[in-house]
Amino acid sequence: MGFEGDDTQVSTKARFRYNSPLVQVTLIGLVCFCCPGMFNALAGLGGGGQENPTAANNANTALYTTFAIFGILGGGIYSILGPRLTLASGCSTYVLYAGFFLYYNHQQHQAFAIISDAVLGIGAGFLWAGEGAIVISYPPQHRKGTYISLFWSVFNMGGVIGGLIPFIPNYHRSEAASVNDGTNIGIMCFMTAGTLLSLSLLPPSKVVRDDGTRCTNIKYSKVSTEAVEIVQYVDGALFNLRTRGLDNVFYWGGQMVGSVVIGYILDFGFQSRRKRGFVGNGIVAALGTAIWAGGLAKQVGYSRNDLPPKLDFKDSGSGFAGPFILYFSYGLLDAMFQSTVYWVIGALADDSEVLSRYGGFYKGVQSAGAAVAWHVDARKVPLLTQLIVNWSFTTVSYPLLAILAMLVIKDDHKGEEPSINPASMDNNSKPV
């Protein structure tokens, strides 16, 4: 754009300025739509639609182990490389991941699967550290929930479309065992587009809010940070391939709905920001308890060694409805929980470099839990035991999140806003 910003006054009147937080958050949403959004679609098919779930479990253990490490390191990498190189490096590993499944359809090579997923974990750490820095530091404090829900909706549209990619060609193939080559090639094209799109993002020093402040010249307070871990296990044993594709459409659609609902509550529910945080967390806790209880009711009806017949959306009749609604509800809950966590993390600071470290640390700890979950499943731990443990961890996280909200969220009071730094301020100014 040729925008320097250290010696010119920038107009903030245009509604859709390229250097506005709105446009930049939308762009990172589109990047994640193309890369992790499509990854979610593949993962939702059960190991990319491949027949061997054990191979997928072992590969995912490698993925989330490296993701945990590089998620924590990603904030520092973001500070060195900036958003473009950090995100482009991360996105490129998603293309490699999709290429692996194209290869795996023809050559069942377990070692290559583990290596490919381990590399993806490194890239995912880069990507989500950069995403966190943009989504939770660029928006103004009073609209963080709205921007988070905007990102989450655009991002999860990738899962919706990614679910349609295998659903449509497999519509008449109820016994299809794995995704075909066309599915993988289509997803690779989306991921390549996301990698290129990441190069269009602006560095934070060139992003200007409507009040004239830049995303780097912001004063912030030093605060304590807590890590909130959520462990999710999605059971693909109940559905055949084309039905898993349809379920993915509604699962990620549920994420879009959930992010919009909780984003509205967190930004507009009450005048007090702290009260909004408590109410939002309470709604997520109540909804989560009900959904996990529904999952328990379904889980007690079968075990790993006594699986029910696979459900099909056309042939299973009313037996499909209950699991379908439950799967949609898990998507709704995931988006509401993670949007709330991001909203609280956004209250810790305004500086993008600081928040890239916080966001990366959050995703790193989350991924460590996922690595454990995939390894536990690979060891054939009973499904009911896994559900109870996951539900227990999630339940413990609610009061921890409430405590963090109580400690860091301050209510807005007129006249108490920190001094803003106009877009025309000298470039030598440093954040405190």
CSV table of C-alpha atoms in Angstrom, one decimal:
chain,number,residue,atom,x,y,z
A,1,MET,CA,0.0,0.0,0.0
A,2,GLY,CA,3.0,2.3,0.3
A,3,PHE,CA,1.8,3.4,3.8
A,4,GLU,CA,4.6,4.5,6.1
A,5,GLY,CA,2.7,6.2,8.9
A,6,ASP,CA,5.6,7.8,10.8
A,7,ASP,CA,5.4,11.1,9.1
A,8,THR,CA,1.9,11.4,7.7
A,9,GLN,CA,-1.5,11.9,9.3
A,10,VAL,CA,-3.8,9.0,8.3
A,11,SER,CA,-7.5,9.4,7.6
A,12,THR,CA,-9.6,7.0,9.6
A,13,LYS,CA,-12.9,7.9,8.1
A,14,ALA,CA,-13.1,5.3,5.4
A,15,ARG,CA,-15.2,2.4,6.5
A,16,PHE,CA,-13.1,-0.4,4.9
A,17,ARG,CA,-9.6,0.9,5.0
A,18,TYR,CA,-7.0,-1.7,4.1
A,19,ASN,CA,-5.0,-0.8,7.1
A,20,SER,CA,-7.9,-1.0,9.5
A,21,PRO,CA,-8.3,-3.8,12.1
A,22,LEU,CA,-11.6,-4.9,10.5
A,23,VAL,CA,-9.9,-5.6,7.1
A,24,GLN,CA,-6.8,-7.2,8.7
A,25,VAL,CA,-8.9,-9.5,11.0
A,26,THR,CA,-11.0,-10.5,8.0
A,27,LEU,CA,-7.9,-11.3,6.0
A,28,ILE,CA,-6.5,-13.5,8.8
A,29,GLY,CA,-9.9,-15.2,9.0
A,30,LEU,CA,-9.6,-15.9,5.2
A,31,VAL,CA,-6.1,-17.3,5.7
A,32,CYS,CA,-7.3,-19.6,8.4
A,33,PHE,CA,-10.4,-20.4,6.3
A,34,CYS,CA,-8.0,-21.8,3.7
A,35,CYS,CA,-5.5,-23.6,5.9
A,36,PRO,CA,-6.6,-24.8,9.4
A,37,GLY,CA,-10.2,-24.6,8.2
A,38,MET,CA,-9.5,-27.2,5.5
A,39,PHE,CA,-7.4,-29.2,8.0
A,40,ASN,CA,-10.3,-29.4,10.3
A,41,ALA,CA,-12.4,-30.7,7.4
A,42,LEU,CA,-9.9,-33.5,6.8
A,43,ALA,CA,-9.5,-34.3,10.5
A,44,GLY,CA,-13.3,-34.4,10.8
A,45,LEU,CA,-13.4,-37.1,8.2
A,46,GLY,CA,-11.5,-39.4,10.6
A,47,GLY,CA,-7.8,-39.4,9.7
A,48,GLY,CA,-8.5,-37.5,6.5
A,49,GLY,CA,-11.0,-40.2,5.5
A,50,GLN,CA,-8.4,-42.9,5.6
A,51,GLU,CA,-9.3,-46.4,6.7
A,52,ASN,CA,-6.7,-46.8,9.4
A,53,PRO,CA,-7.6,-44.7,12.5
A,54,THR,CA,-4.6,-46.0,14.5
A,55,ALA,CA,-2.2,-44.5,11.9
A,56,ALA,CA,-4.1,-41.2,12.2
A,57,ASN,CA,-3.8,-41.3,16.0
A,58,ASN,CA,-0.1,-41.8,15.9
A,59,ALA,CA,0.4,-39.1,13.4
A,60,ASN,CA,-1.8,-36.7,15.4
A,61,THR,CA,0.2,-37.4,18.5
A,62,ALA,CA,3.3,-36.2,16.6
A,63,LEU,CA,1.4,-33.2,15.3
A,64,TYR,CA,0.2,-31.9,18.6
A,65,THR,CA,3.5,-32.6,20.4
A,66,THR,CA,5.4,-30.3,18.0
A,67,PHE,CA,2.5,-27.9,18.0
A,68,ALA,CA,2.7,-27.6,21.8
A,69,ILE,CA,6.4,-26.8,21.6
A,70,PHE,CA,6.3,-24.3,18.7
A,71,GLY,CA,3.0,-22.8,19.9
A,72,ILE,CA,4.9,-21.6,23.0
A,73,LEU,CA,7.9,-20.5,20.9
A,74,GLY,CA,5.7,-19.0,18.2
A,75,GLY,CA,5.2,-15.6,20.0
A,76,GLY,CA,9.0,-15.0,20.0
A,77,ILE,CA,9.2,-16.1,16.3
A,78,TYR,CA,6.4,-13.7,15.4
A,79,SER,CA,8.3,-10.8,17.1
A,80,ILE,CA,11.3,-11.6,14.9
A,81,LEU,CA,9.7,-12.4,11.6
A,82,GLY,CA,6.5,-10.3,11.7
A,83,PRO,CA,3.1,-11.5,10.6
A,84,ARG,CA,3.8,-12.1,6.9
A,85,LEU,CA,6.7,-14.5,7.1
A,86,THR,CA,5.4,-16.2,10.3
A,87,LEU,CA,2.0,-16.9,8.8
A,88,ALA,CA,3.3,-17.9,5.3
A,89,SER,CA,5.8,-20.3,6.9
A,90,GLY,CA,3.0,-21.9,8.9
A,91,CYS,CA,0.5,-22.0,6.1
A,92,SER,CA,3.0,-23.8,3.7
A,93,THR,CA,3.1,-26.8,6.1
A,94,TYR,CA,-0.7,-27.3,5.7
A,95,VAL,CA,-0.1,-27.7,1.9
A,96,LEU,CA,2.4,-30.4,2.7
A,97,TYR,CA,-0.1,-32.1,5.1
A,98,ALA,CA,-2.8,-32.3,2.4
A,99,GLY,CA,-0.2,-33.6,-0.1
A,100,PHE,CA,0.6,-36.4,2.4
A,101,PHE,CA,-3.0,-37.6,2.2
A,102,LEU,CA,-2.8,-37.6,-1.6
A,103,TYR,CA,0.3,-39.8,-1.3
A,104,TYR,CA,-1.3,-42.0,1.5
A,105,ASN,CA,-4.2,-42.9,-0.7
A,106,HIS,CA,-1.8,-44.8,-2.9
A,107,GLN,CA,1.1,-45.7,-0.6
A,108,GLN,CA,0.3,-46.6,3.0
A,109,HIS,CA,3.5,-45.3,4.5
A,110,GLN,CA,3.2,-44.8,8.3
A,111,ALA,CA,6.6,-43.1,8.8
A,112,PHE,CA,5.9,-40.4,6.3
A,113,ALA,CA,2.6,-39.8,8.0
A,114,ILE,CA,4.3,-39.1,11.3
A,115,ILE,CA,7.0,-36.9,9.8
A,116,SER,CA,4.4,-34.9,7.8
A,117,ASP,CA,2.2,-34.3,10.9
A,118,ALA,CA,5.2,-33.3,13.0
A,119,VAL,CA,6.2,-30.7,10.4
A,120,LEU,CA,2.5,-29.5,10.4
A,121,GLY,CA,2.7,-29.0,14.2
A,122,ILE,CA,5.7,-26.7,13.7
A,123,GLY,CA,3.8,-24.7,11.1
A,124,ALA,CA,0.6,-24.6,13.2
A,125,GLY,CA,2.5,-23.1,16.1
A,126,PHE,CA,3.7,-20.3,13.9
A,127,LEU,CA,0.3,-19.7,12.4
A,128,TRP,CA,-1.7,-19.6,15.6
A,129,ALA,CA,0.8,-17.4,17.3
A,130,GLY,CA,0.4,-14.9,14.5
A,131,GLU,CA,-3.3,-15.3,14.4
A,132,GLY,CA,-3.6,-14.6,18.1
A,133,ALA,CA,-1.5,-11.5,17.9
A,134,ILE,CA,-3.7,-10.1,15.2
A,135,VAL,CA,-7.2,-11.1,16.4
A,136,ILE,CA,-6.8,-10.1,20.0
A,137,SER,CA,-4.6,-7.0,19.8
A,138,TYR,CA,-5.8,-5.1,16.7
A,139,PRO,CA,-9.4,-4.5,17.7
A,140,PRO,CA,-10.4,-1.8,20.3
A,141,GLN,CA,-11.1,-3.1,23.8
A,142,HIS,CA,-14.9,-2.5,23.5
A,143,ARG,CA,-15.2,-4.6,20.3
A,144,LYS,CA,-12.8,-7.5,20.9
A,145,GLY,CA,-15.7,-10.0,21.2
A,146,THR,CA,-17.2,-8.8,17.9
A,147,TYR,CA,-13.9,-9.1,16.0
A,148,ILE,CA,-13.2,-12.5,17.6
A,149,SER,CA,-16.6,-13.8,16.4
A,150,LEU,CA,-15.9,-12.3,13.0
A,151,PHE,CA,-12.7,-14.2,12.7
A,152,TRP,CA,-14.2,-17.4,14.1
A,153,SER,CA,-17.1,-17.3,11.6
A,154,VAL,CA,-14.8,-16.7,8.5
A,155,PHE,CA,-12.3,-19.3,9.7
A,156,ASN,CA,-14.9,-22.0,10.3
A,157,MET,CA,-16.5,-21.4,6.9
A,158,GLY,CA,-13.5,-23.4,5.8
A,159,GLY,CA,-14.7,-26.4,7.7
A,160,VAL,CA,-18.2,-26.0,6.3
A,161,ILE,CA,-16.9,-25.9,2.7
A,162,GLY,CA,-14.3,-28.5,3.5
A,163,GLY,CA,-17.1,-30.8,4.6
A,164,LEU,CA,-19.0,-30.2,1.4
A,165,ILE,CA,-16.0,-31.2,-0.7
A,166,PRO,CA,-16.1,-34.9,0.2
A,167,PHE,CA,-19.8,-34.9,0.8
A,168,ILE,CA,-20.9,-33.9,-2.8
A,169,PRO,CA,-18.7,-36.4,-4.8
A,170,ASN,CA,-19.5,-39.2,-2.2
A,171,TYR,CA,-23.2,-38.5,-2.1
A,172,HIS,CA,-24.1,-41.7,-3.9
A,173,ARG,CA,-21.2,-43.8,-2.4
A,174,SER,CA,-22.5,-44.8,1.1
A,175,GLU,CA,-19.6,-47.4,1.4
A,176,ALA,CA,-16.8,-45.0,0.3
A,177,ALA,CA,-13.8,-45.9,2.6
A,178,SER,CA,-11.6,-42.8,2.0
A,179,VAL,CA,-11.6,-39.5,0.3
A,180,ASN,CA,-10.6,-39.5,-3.3
A,181,ASP,CA,-7.7,-37.7,-5.0
A,182,GLY,CA,-9.9,-34.9,-6.2
A,183,THR,CA,-10.9,-34.1,-2.6
A,184,ASN,CA,-7.3,-33.8,-1.6
A,185,ILE,CA,-6.3,-31.8,-4.6
A,186,GLY,CA,-9.1,-29.4,-4.0
A,187,ILE,CA,-8.1,-28.9,-0.4
A,188,MET,CA,-4.5,-28.4,-1.4
A,189,CYS,CA,-5.6,-25.6,-3.7
A,190,PHE,CA,-7.4,-23.8,-0.9
A,191,MET,CA,-4.3,-24.2,1.4
A,192,THR,CA,-2.0,-22.8,-1.3
A,193,ALA,CA,-4.3,-19.8,-1.7
A,194,GLY,CA,-4.2,-19.2,2.0
A,195,THR,CA,-0.4,-19.3,2.0
A,196,LEU,CA,-0.3,-16.6,-0.7
A,197,LEU,CA,-3.0,-14.6,1.0
A,198,SER,CA,-1.0,-14.4,4.2
A,199,LEU,CA,1.6,-12.3,2.4
A,200,SER,CA,-1.0,-9.5,2.0
A,201,LEU,CA,-1.2,-8.9,5.7
A,202,LEU,CA,0.2,-5.6,7.0
A,203,PRO,CA,2.7,-5.4,9.9
A,204,PRO,CA,1.1,-4.1,13.1
A,205,SER,CA,2.9,-0.7,12.9
A,206,LYS,CA,0.9,0.0,9.8
A,207,VAL,CA,-2.5,-0.9,11.2
A,208,VAL,CA,-4.5,2.1,12.5
A,209,ARG,CA,-7.6,1.9,14.6
A,210,ASP,CA,-10.5,4.3,14.1
A,211,ASP,CA,-9.4,6.4,17.1
A,212,GLY,CA,-6.0,7.0,15.4
A,213,THR,CA,-3.9,4.6,17.6
A,214,ARG,CA,-1.5,2.1,16.1
A,215,CYS,CA,-1.3,-1.5,17.2
A,216,THR,CA,2.3,-1.2,18.3
A,217,ASN,CA,2.6,2.1,20.1
A,218,ILE,CA,0.2,1.1,22.9
A,219,LYS,CA,0.9,1.2,26.6
A,220,TYR,CA,0.0,-1.9,28.5
A,221,SER,CA,0.2,-3.2,32.1
A,222,LYS,CA,2.2,-6.2,33.2
A,223,VAL,CA,-0.2,-8.9,34.3
A,224,SER,CA,-0.2,-12.6,35.3
A,225,THR,CA,-1.3,-15.1,32.7
A,226,GLU,CA,-3.0,-18.4,33.2
A,227,ALA,CA,-3.2,-21.2,30.7
A,228,VAL,CA,-6.6,-22.8,30.1
A,229,GLU,CA,-6.6,-26.3,28.6
A,230,ILE,CA,-9.4,-27.8,26.7
A,231,VAL,CA,-9.2,-31.3,25.5
A,232,GLN,CA,-11.7,-32.4,22.8
A,233,TYR,CA,-12.2,-35.8,21.4
A,234,VAL,CA,-14.4,-36.2,18.4
A,235,ASP,CA,-15.7,-39.8,17.8
A,236,GLY,CA,-15.9,-40.7,14.1
A,237,ALA,CA,-16.9,-44.3,14.7
A,238,LEU,CA,-20.6,-43.6,14.3
A,239,PHE,CA,-20.8,-42.2,10.8
A,240,ASN,CA,-19.8,-43.3,7.3
A,241,LEU,CA,-17.8,-41.0,5.1
A,242,ARG,CA,-20.4,-39.1,3.2
A,243,THR,CA,-22.3,-38.5,6.5
A,244,ARG,CA,-19.1,-37.3,8.2
A,245,GLY,CA,-18.8,-34.8,5.4
A,246,LEU,CA,-22.4,-33.6,6.1
A,247,ASP,CA,-21.8,-33.5,9.8
A,248,ASN,CA,-18.7,-31.4,9.3
A,249,VAL,CA,-20.8,-28.8,7.5
A,250,PHE,CA,-23.0,-28.5,10.5
A,251,TYR,CA,-20.3,-28.9,13.1
A,252,TRP,CA,-18.3,-25.9,11.7
A,253,GLY,CA,-21.5,-24.1,11.0
A,254,GLY,CA,-22.3,-24.5,14.7
A,255,GLN,CA,-18.9,-23.0,15.5
A,256,MET,CA,-19.9,-19.9,13.4
A,257,VAL,CA,-23.2,-19.6,15.3
A,258,GLY,CA,-21.5,-20.1,18.7
A,259,SER,CA,-18.9,-17.4,18.1
A,260,VAL,CA,-21.4,-14.9,17.0
A,261,VAL,CA,-23.7,-15.5,20.0
A,262,ILE,CA,-20.9,-15.3,22.6
A,263,GLY,CA,-19.2,-12.4,20.8
A,264,TYR,CA,-22.4,-10.4,21.1
A,265,ILE,CA,-22.8,-11.2,24.8
A,266,LEU,CA,-19.2,-10.3,25.6
A,267,ASP,CA,-19.4,-7.0,23.8
A,268,PHE,CA,-23.0,-5.8,24.3
A,269,GLY,CA,-24.6,-8.0,27.0
A,270,PHE,CA,-24.1,-5.5,29.9
A,271,GLN,CA,-22.5,-2.2,30.5
A,272,SER,CA,-19.9,-3.7,32.9
A,273,ARG,CA,-17.1,-5.6,31.0
A,274,ARG,CA,-16.4,-7.7,34.0
A,275,LYS,CA,-20.0,-8.7,34.3
A,276,ARG,CA,-20.1,-9.6,30.6
A,277,GLY,CA,-17.1,-11.8,31.2
A,278,PHE,CA,-18.7,-13.6,34.1
A,279,VAL,CA,-22.0,-14.1,32.4
A,280,GLY,CA,-20.3,-15.3,29.2
A,281,ASN,CA,-18.3,-17.8,31.2
A,282,GLY,CA,-21.4,-18.9,33.1
A,283,ILE,CA,-23.3,-19.5,29.8
A,284,VAL,CA,-20.5,-21.5,28.4
A,285,ALA,CA,-20.2,-23.6,31.6
A,286,ALA,CA,-24.0,-24.3,31.7
A,287,LEU,CA,-24.2,-25.2,28.0
A,288,GLY,CA,-21.0,-27.3,28.2
A,289,THR,CA,-22.3,-29.3,31.2
A,290,ALA,CA,-25.5,-30.1,29.3
A,291,ILE,CA,-23.7,-31.1,26.1
A,292,TRP,CA,-21.2,-33.3,27.9
A,293,ALA,CA,-24.1,-34.9,29.7
A,294,GLY,CA,-25.7,-35.7,26.4
A,295,GLY,CA,-22.4,-37.1,25.2
A,296,LEU,CA,-22.3,-39.4,28.2
A,297,ALA,CA,-25.8,-40.6,27.6
A,298,LYS,CA,-24.9,-41.6,24.1
A,299,GLN,CA,-21.5,-43.0,25.0
A,300,VAL,CA,-22.8,-45.5,27.6
A,301,GLY,CA,-24.6,-47.3,24.7
A,302,TYR,CA,-21.5,-48.6,23.0
A,303,SER,CA,-17.8,-49.3,23.6
A,304,ARG,CA,-14.6,-49.6,21.5
A,305,ASN,CA,-15.2,-53.3,21.1
A,306,ASP,CA,-18.9,-53.1,20.6
A,307,LEU,CA,-19.5,-50.3,18.0
A,308,PRO,CA,-23.0,-49.8,16.6
A,309,PRO,CA,-23.6,-49.9,12.8
A,310,LYS,CA,-22.4,-46.8,11.1
A,311,LEU,CA,-25.1,-44.2,10.7
A,312,ASP,CA,-26.1,-42.7,7.3
A,313,PHE,CA,-28.1,-39.5,7.0
A,314,LYS,CA,-30.3,-41.1,4.3
A,315,ASP,CA,-30.7,-44.7,5.5
A,316,SER,CA,-30.6,-44.5,9.4
A,317,GLY,CA,-33.8,-42.5,9.8
A,318,SER,CA,-34.5,-41.1,13.3
A,319,GLY,CA,-31.4,-42.9,14.7
A,320,PHE,CA,-29.3,-40.3,13.0
A,321,ALA,CA,-30.9,-37.3,14.6
A,322,GLY,CA,-29.5,-37.6,18.2
A,323,PRO,CA,-25.8,-38.1,17.3
A,324,PHE,CA,-26.2,-35.4,14.6
A,325,ILE,CA,-27.5,-32.8,17.1
A,326,LEU,CA,-24.8,-33.8,19.6
A,327,TYR,CA,-22.1,-33.3,17.1
A,328,PHE,CA,-23.4,-29.9,16.1
A,329,SER,CA,-23.6,-29.0,19.8
A,330,TYR,CA,-19.9,-29.9,20.3
A,331,GLY,CA,-19.0,-27.4,17.5
A,332,LEU,CA,-21.2,-24.7,19.1
A,333,LEU,CA,-19.5,-25.3,22.5
A,334,ASP,CA,-16.0,-25.3,21.2
A,335,ALA,CA,-16.4,-21.9,19.5
A,336,MET,CA,-18.1,-20.3,22.5
A,337,PHE,CA,-15.4,-21.6,24.9
A,338,GLN,CA,-12.4,-20.6,22.7
A,339,SER,CA,-13.9,-17.2,21.9
A,340,THR,CA,-14.4,-16.5,25.6
A,341,VAL,CA,-10.8,-17.5,26.3
A,342,TYR,CA,-9.5,-15.2,23.5
A,343,TRP,CA,-11.6,-12.4,24.8
A,344,VAL,CA,-10.1,-12.7,28.3
A,345,ILE,CA,-6.6,-13.0,26.9
A,346,GLY,CA,-7.3,-9.8,24.9
A,347,ALA,CA,-7.8,-8.0,28.3
A,348,LEU,CA,-4.2,-8.9,29.3
A,349,ALA,CA,-2.5,-6.4,27.0
A,350,ASP,CA,-3.0,-4.4,23.8
A,351,ASP,CA,0.5,-4.8,22.3
A,352,SER,CA,0.6,-7.4,19.4
A,353,GLU,CA,4.0,-8.8,20.3
A,354,VAL,CA,2.9,-9.4,23.9
A,355,LEU,CA,-0.4,-11.0,22.9
A,356,SER,CA,1.4,-13.2,20.3
A,357,ARG,CA,3.3,-14.8,23.2
A,358,TYR,CA,0.1,-15.1,25.3
A,359,GLY,CA,-1.9,-16.6,22.4
A,360,GLY,CA,1.0,-18.9,21.4
A,361,PHE,CA,1.3,-20.1,25.0
A,362,TYR,CA,-2.4,-20.8,25.1
A,363,LYS,CA,-2.4,-22.8,21.9
A,364,GLY,CA,0.8,-24.6,23.0
A,365,VAL,CA,-0.7,-25.8,26.2
A,366,GLN,CA,-3.9,-26.7,24.4
A,367,SER,CA,-2.0,-28.7,21.8
A,368,ALA,CA,-0.1,-30.5,24.6
A,369,GLY,CA,-3.4,-31.7,25.9
A,370,ALA,CA,-4.4,-32.8,22.3
A,371,ALA,CA,-1.2,-34.7,21.9
A,372,VAL,CA,-1.9,-36.6,25.1
A,373,ALA,CA,-5.5,-37.2,24.0
A,374,TRP,CA,-4.5,-38.7,20.6
A,375,HIS,CA,-1.8,-40.9,22.3
A,376,VAL,CA,-4.4,-42.1,24.9
A,377,ASP,CA,-6.8,-43.1,22.1
A,378,ALA,CA,-4.0,-44.9,20.2
A,379,ARG,CA,-3.4,-46.9,23.4
A,380,LYS,CA,-7.1,-48.1,23.1
A,381,VAL,CA,-8.2,-46.5,26.4
A,382,PRO,CA,-12.0,-47.1,26.8
A,383,LEU,CA,-14.0,-44.4,25.1
A,384,LEU,CA,-16.1,-43.8,28.2
A,385,THR,CA,-13.0,-43.2,30.3
A,386,GLN,CA,-11.8,-40.7,27.8
A,387,LEU,CA,-15.1,-38.8,27.8
A,388,ILE,CA,-15.2,-38.6,31.6
A,389,VAL,CA,-11.6,-37.3,31.8
A,390,ASN,CA,-12.2,-34.7,29.1
A,391,TRP,CA,-15.4,-33.6,30.7
A,392,SER,CA,-13.6,-33.3,34.1
A,393,PHE,CA,-10.8,-31.1,32.6
A,394,THR,CA,-13.3,-28.9,30.9
A,395,THR,CA,-15.3,-28.5,34.1
A,396,VAL,CA,-12.2,-27.5,36.0
A,397,SER,CA,-11.4,-24.8,33.4
A,398,TYR,CA,-14.6,-22.8,34.0
A,399,PRO,CA,-13.7,-21.5,37.5
A,400,LEU,CA,-10.1,-21.0,36.5
A,401,LEU,CA,-11.3,-18.8,33.6
A,402,ALA,CA,-13.7,-16.9,36.0
A,403,ILE,CA,-10.7,-16.2,38.4
A,404,LEU,CA,-8.6,-14.9,35.5
A,405,ALA,CA,-11.5,-12.7,34.3
A,406,MET,CA,-11.9,-11.3,37.9
A,407,LEU,CA,-8.2,-10.5,38.1
A,408,VAL,CA,-7.6,-8.9,34.7
A,409,ILE,CA,-10.9,-7.5,33.3
A,410,LYS,CA,-11.4,-3.8,34.2
A,411,ASP,CA,-14.7,-2.0,33.8
A,412,ASP,CA,-14.7,0.9,31.3
A,413,HIS,CA,-15.1,4.3,32.9
A,414,LYS,CA,-15.2,7.6,31.0
A,415,GLY,CA,-12.2,9.7,31.6
A,416,GLU,CA,-10.0,6.8,32.5
A,417,GLU,CA,-8.9,5.7,29.1
A,418,PRO,CA,-5.1,5.5,28.6
A,419,SER,CA,-3.6,8.3,26.6
A,420,ILE,CA,-3.7,7.4,22.9
A,421,ASN,CA,-0.9,7.7,20.4
A,422,PRO,CA,-2.0,9.3,17.1
A,423,ALA,CA,-1.2,7.6,13.9
A,424,SER,CA,1.2,10.5,13.1
A,425,MET,CA,3.4,10.0,16.2
A,426,ASP,CA,7.1,9.6,15.8
A,427,ASN,CA,8.2,6.1,14.8
A,428,ASN,CA,10.9,6.2,17.5
A,429,SER,CA,8.3,5.9,20.3
A,430,LYS,CA,8.6,2.6,22.1
A,431,PRO,CA,5.9,0.6,23.9
A,432,VAL,CA,6.1,0.7,27.7
